[in-house]
XYZ file of C-alpha atoms in Angstrom:
319
model
C -21.830 -4.913 -14.245
C -24.740 -3.130 -15.843
C -27.730 -1.462 -14.254
C -27.944 -0.362 -10.660
C -24.769 -0.250 -8.576
C -24.877 0.348 -4.841
C -22.040 0.506 -2.330
C -22.198 -0.391 1.357
C -19.121 0.921 3.225
C -17.800 -1.077 6.181
C -15.993 1.424 8.426
C -14.221 0.033 11.503
C -12.716 2.728 13.793
C -9.162 2.171 15.074
C -7.052 4.159 17.536
C -4.056 4.557 15.214
C -3.396 7.450 12.838
C -5.293 5.513 10.157
C -8.557 6.403 12.026
C -10.446 3.493 10.461
C -10.165 0.282 8.477
C -12.459 0.541 5.460
C -13.700 -2.141 3.113
C -16.705 -2.243 0.857
C -19.604 -4.288 -0.451
C -20.500 -3.406 -4.040
C -23.937 -4.599 -5.193
C -24.890 -4.881 -8.844
C -27.620 -6.740 -10.680
C -25.417 -9.819 -10.985
C -23.155 -9.782 -7.946
C -22.292 -8.743 -4.409
C -18.569 -8.025 -4.458
C -16.412 -7.607 -1.341
C -13.636 -5.101 -2.058
C -10.856 -5.735 0.486
C -11.345 -7.678 3.686
C -10.212 -5.644 6.681
C -8.209 -7.062 9.557
C -8.578 -10.595 10.871
C -10.319 -9.628 14.091
C -13.805 -9.713 15.577
C -14.359 -5.971 15.061
C -13.987 -6.327 11.286
C -15.828 -9.658 11.124
C -18.774 -8.306 13.120
C -18.854 -5.085 11.087
C -18.979 -7.108 7.861
C -21.830 -9.267 9.099
C -23.716 -6.306 10.581
C -23.498 -4.454 7.258
C -24.662 -7.541 5.376
C -27.576 -8.131 7.751
C -28.642 -4.460 7.805
C -28.969 -4.596 4.023
C -30.776 -7.949 4.015
C -27.762 -10.020 2.904
C -25.773 -12.824 4.456
C -22.205 -14.033 4.038
C -23.419 -16.558 1.437
C -24.645 -13.712 -0.801
C -21.091 -12.543 -1.465
C -20.198 -13.661 -4.998
C -16.476 -12.790 -5.082
C -13.711 -10.754 -3.467
C -11.208 -8.327 -4.951
C -8.140 -7.218 -2.981
C -6.590 -3.826 -3.740
C -3.250 -4.988 -2.276
C -1.745 -7.579 0.028
C -1.439 -5.701 3.344
C -2.960 -7.489 6.315
C -5.465 -4.683 7.001
C -6.899 -5.267 3.517
C -6.795 -9.071 3.346
C -7.312 -10.144 6.957
C -10.740 -11.774 6.680
C -10.138 -13.646 3.420
C -9.677 -17.053 5.040
C -12.652 -16.512 7.355
C -14.989 -15.445 4.534
C -13.888 -18.242 2.200
C -14.303 -20.825 4.978
C -17.939 -19.726 5.286
C -18.518 -19.175 1.561
C -15.863 -20.453 -0.923
C -16.015 -17.508 -3.342
C -13.231 -16.693 -5.827
C -10.645 -14.186 -4.614
C -9.056 -11.869 -7.190
C -5.792 -9.924 -6.800
C -2.846 -8.594 -8.766
C -0.385 -11.436 -9.513
C 2.345 -9.618 -7.544
C 0.120 -10.119 -4.491
C 0.268 -13.902 -4.747
C 3.680 -14.684 -3.142
C 3.018 -12.078 -0.450
C -0.489 -13.288 0.393
C 0.521 -16.950 0.234
C 3.685 -16.146 2.236
C 5.800 -18.095 -0.237
C 8.939 -19.194 1.690
C 11.367 -18.409 -1.142
C 9.887 -14.959 -1.622
C 9.920 -14.204 2.124
C 13.578 -15.254 2.364
C 14.490 -13.181 -0.704
C 12.750 -10.169 0.845
C 14.718 -10.515 4.102
C 17.995 -10.705 2.160
C 16.926 -7.684 0.111
C 16.450 -5.550 3.228
C 19.696 -6.794 4.758
C 21.592 -5.552 1.684
C 19.514 -2.366 1.398
C 20.103 -1.225 4.980
C 23.831 -1.893 4.596
C 23.924 0.188 1.413
C 22.012 3.021 3.098
C 24.478 3.180 6.007
C 22.012 2.046 8.684
C 24.458 -0.014 10.741
C 23.058 -1.564 13.918
C 19.550 -0.143 13.369
C 19.370 -1.982 10.055
C 20.614 -5.224 11.597
C 17.930 -5.017 14.305
C 15.221 -4.506 11.683
C 16.401 -7.530 9.683
C 16.265 -9.667 12.841
C 12.733 -8.399 13.379
C 11.846 -9.444 9.813
C 13.229 -12.931 10.445
C 11.113 -13.322 13.602
C 8.028 -11.927 11.864
C 8.425 -14.410 9.006
C 7.923 -17.250 11.490
C 5.249 -15.559 13.587
C 3.135 -14.480 10.593
C 3.116 -17.856 8.857
C -0.429 -18.406 10.181
C -1.663 -15.314 8.297
C -1.111 -16.799 4.838
C -4.076 -17.004 2.485
C -5.174 -20.617 2.200
C -7.466 -20.409 -0.833
C -6.498 -20.238 -4.496
C -6.067 -16.713 -5.847
C -7.232 -15.560 -9.255
C -5.457 -12.971 -11.374
C -7.286 -9.757 -12.210
C -7.302 -9.139 -15.954
C -8.502 -6.125 -18.012
C -12.175 -6.275 -18.920
C -12.843 -9.128 -16.517
C -15.735 -7.334 -14.828
C -18.141 -5.447 -17.044
C -18.068 -1.668 -16.433
C -15.450 -2.061 -13.681
C -12.035 -0.807 -14.743
C -8.972 -2.254 -12.999
C -6.162 0.326 -12.761
C -2.629 -0.522 -11.627
C -1.514 2.084 -9.071
C 1.789 0.841 -7.585
C 3.793 2.839 -5.075
C 2.303 2.171 -1.656
C 2.861 -1.458 -2.611
C 4.010 -2.977 -5.931
C 0.729 -4.886 -6.299
C -1.784 -2.127 -5.547
C -4.760 -1.708 -7.865
C -7.717 0.669 -7.905
C -11.206 -0.076 -9.225
C -13.136 2.515 -11.217
C -16.857 2.488 -12.015
C -17.274 4.956 -14.908
C -21.077 5.008 -14.720
C -20.931 6.186 -11.085
C -17.569 8.011 -11.218
C -16.500 6.003 -8.163
C -12.913 4.957 -7.468
C -12.034 2.311 -4.878
C -8.456 3.393 -4.237
C -6.990 1.025 -1.652
C -4.319 3.133 0.072
C -3.407 5.277 -2.932
C -5.300 8.259 -1.547
C -6.286 8.881 2.085
C -8.105 12.047 3.124
C -6.344 12.931 6.373
C -2.780 11.609 5.884
C -0.324 11.034 3.069
C -0.080 7.432 1.939
C 3.387 5.946 2.432
C 5.279 4.597 -0.573
C 6.984 1.627 1.037
C 10.329 0.372 -0.268
C 9.981 -3.186 -1.564
C 11.817 -5.586 -3.867
C 10.367 -6.684 -7.173
C 9.927 -10.384 -7.929
C 13.629 -10.584 -8.852
C 14.876 -8.946 -5.648
C 15.649 -5.576 -7.258
C 14.622 -2.394 -5.452
C 11.455 -0.740 -6.727
C 11.597 3.053 -6.731
C 8.390 3.222 -4.772
C 7.856 6.970 -4.352
C 8.353 7.851 -8.045
C 5.918 4.992 -8.823
C 3.438 6.408 -6.283
C 3.649 9.880 -7.842
C 3.091 8.381 -11.301
C 0.020 6.549 -9.960
C -1.370 9.764 -8.455
C -0.822 11.599 -11.743
C -2.514 8.759 -13.646
C -5.604 9.239 -11.480
C -5.746 12.975 -12.254
C -7.090 12.014 -15.687
C -9.846 9.801 -14.274
C -13.279 11.519 -14.221
C -14.059 10.478 -10.649
C -16.104 12.357 -8.096
C -15.923 10.016 -5.089
C -12.983 7.982 -3.802
C -13.681 5.105 -1.432
C -10.423 4.993 0.507
C -8.909 2.214 2.595
C -8.868 4.485 5.664
C -10.620 7.567 6.975
C -13.533 9.353 5.347
C -14.753 9.135 1.758
C -13.045 11.652 -0.526
C -15.226 13.996 -2.571
C -12.504 16.362 -3.828
C -10.080 13.741 -5.204
C -8.328 15.786 -7.907
C -7.656 18.656 -5.516
C -6.342 16.232 -2.882
C -4.042 14.521 -5.415
C -2.508 17.888 -6.326
C -2.029 18.608 -2.615
C -0.300 15.255 -2.048
C 2.083 15.735 -4.988
C 2.947 19.243 -3.759
C 3.652 17.790 -0.296
C 6.079 15.266 -1.776
C 7.876 18.080 -3.618
C 8.204 20.103 -0.392
C 9.624 17.210 1.607
C 12.061 16.326 -1.182
C 13.377 19.907 -1.060
C 13.955 19.571 2.699
C 15.979 16.403 2.173
C 17.906 18.103 -0.630
C 18.919 20.880 1.764
C 20.210 18.314 4.255
C 22.359 16.724 1.544
C 23.650 20.161 0.599
C 24.517 20.640 4.290
C 26.752 17.551 4.165
C 24.550 14.643 5.251
C 25.714 11.917 2.875
C 23.798 8.671 3.427
C 20.083 7.933 3.581
C 20.559 6.976 7.232
C 22.294 10.313 7.952
C 19.421 12.213 6.354
C 16.834 10.117 8.215
C 18.413 10.702 11.618
C 18.875 14.423 10.987
C 15.279 14.938 9.858
C 13.301 12.456 11.981
C 15.498 12.420 15.122
C 13.966 10.097 17.787
C 11.411 8.752 15.316
C 14.298 7.167 13.387
C 14.605 4.449 16.054
C 10.895 4.241 16.903
C 9.646 3.795 13.313
C 12.819 2.732 11.558
C 11.447 0.873 8.523
C 8.807 3.520 7.769
C 11.280 6.391 8.171
C 13.817 4.704 5.891
C 11.134 4.073 3.253
C 10.226 7.764 3.309
C 13.815 8.953 3.032
C 14.918 6.438 0.386
C 11.785 7.225 -1.616
C 12.392 10.957 -1.598
C 16.067 10.484 -2.474
C 14.981 8.315 -5.417
C 12.568 11.089 -6.399
C 15.364 13.695 -6.281
C 17.774 11.421 -8.166
C 15.253 10.764 -10.962
C 14.909 14.515 -11.385
C 18.660 15.042 -11.573
C 18.844 17.005 -8.322
C 21.201 14.567 -6.575
C 23.385 11.622 -7.513
C 24.406 8.599 -5.475
C 27.788 6.872 -5.604
C 28.966 3.793 -3.739
C 31.888 4.219 -1.376
C 33.062 1.059 0.405
C 29.636 -0.536 -0.133
C 27.629 2.425 1.155
C 25.620 4.734 -1.095
C 26.603 8.381 -0.603
C 24.602 11.249 -2.097
C 25.714 14.625 -3.415
C 23.672 17.459 -4.871
C 24.222 18.080 -8.584
């Protein structure tokens, strides 16, 4: 990837707190790379084609795709693009069972959350979420990626550095162009909101400590000499190091709030979640529980709290 590099952002406004779905065309002397693939809808498809046409390209000029992670708002158009132009699609290997919707993996993931919500004291709210996951597994079968996926390996693309940045998802990667000081960050860093570190199982069904992983990924990026971050949502980021410091400080502040709740006698993750988030606990259950479990993991890793099982439920105490 030598010589001239040029990026063509594809920004699709949405009404949610994300503000926009962003994906990118990266042009070099040898290639026209599509980084992420938006949602599988006409707004994203038309925006992709409009951006191609405006810059005197067509869908057949795309040489390959790279996915920063498996979420549907980053991989939605893969099947549509590959049907029109069968280019190779690259992703982290941990993306494969998620993108292909491997039945064994999907079933393992449902069982993981069933056990997790029991351990966190979620009761009926947890059981409802697991039923939702079972229904979604059937309904979302049609979203699976049909094409073969290729594993991203170090040094695969000249002058394009692949950086593992897990936390938001286990499979998230960022792409760094040293000659331009550009970072394509997926959802690691978003200008207007904090990225959520979502609780997920690893390939063996063990819980990943997602928020500590996310913080480690943010800290890793502090050492990268970048000046522009092309984010998965919202505006481009031109003060990335300052924003990373702000995000880490925000995590510290929220962890302290959860610590105070535990000191006040709230024992389980579900107790803490209901006390802090109130009505939002029911409205955004899985997201709220990810946030709380993540921050409790963060506190536990730092020796501020400890968790002990009592009759199958994890109870926390301050140290």
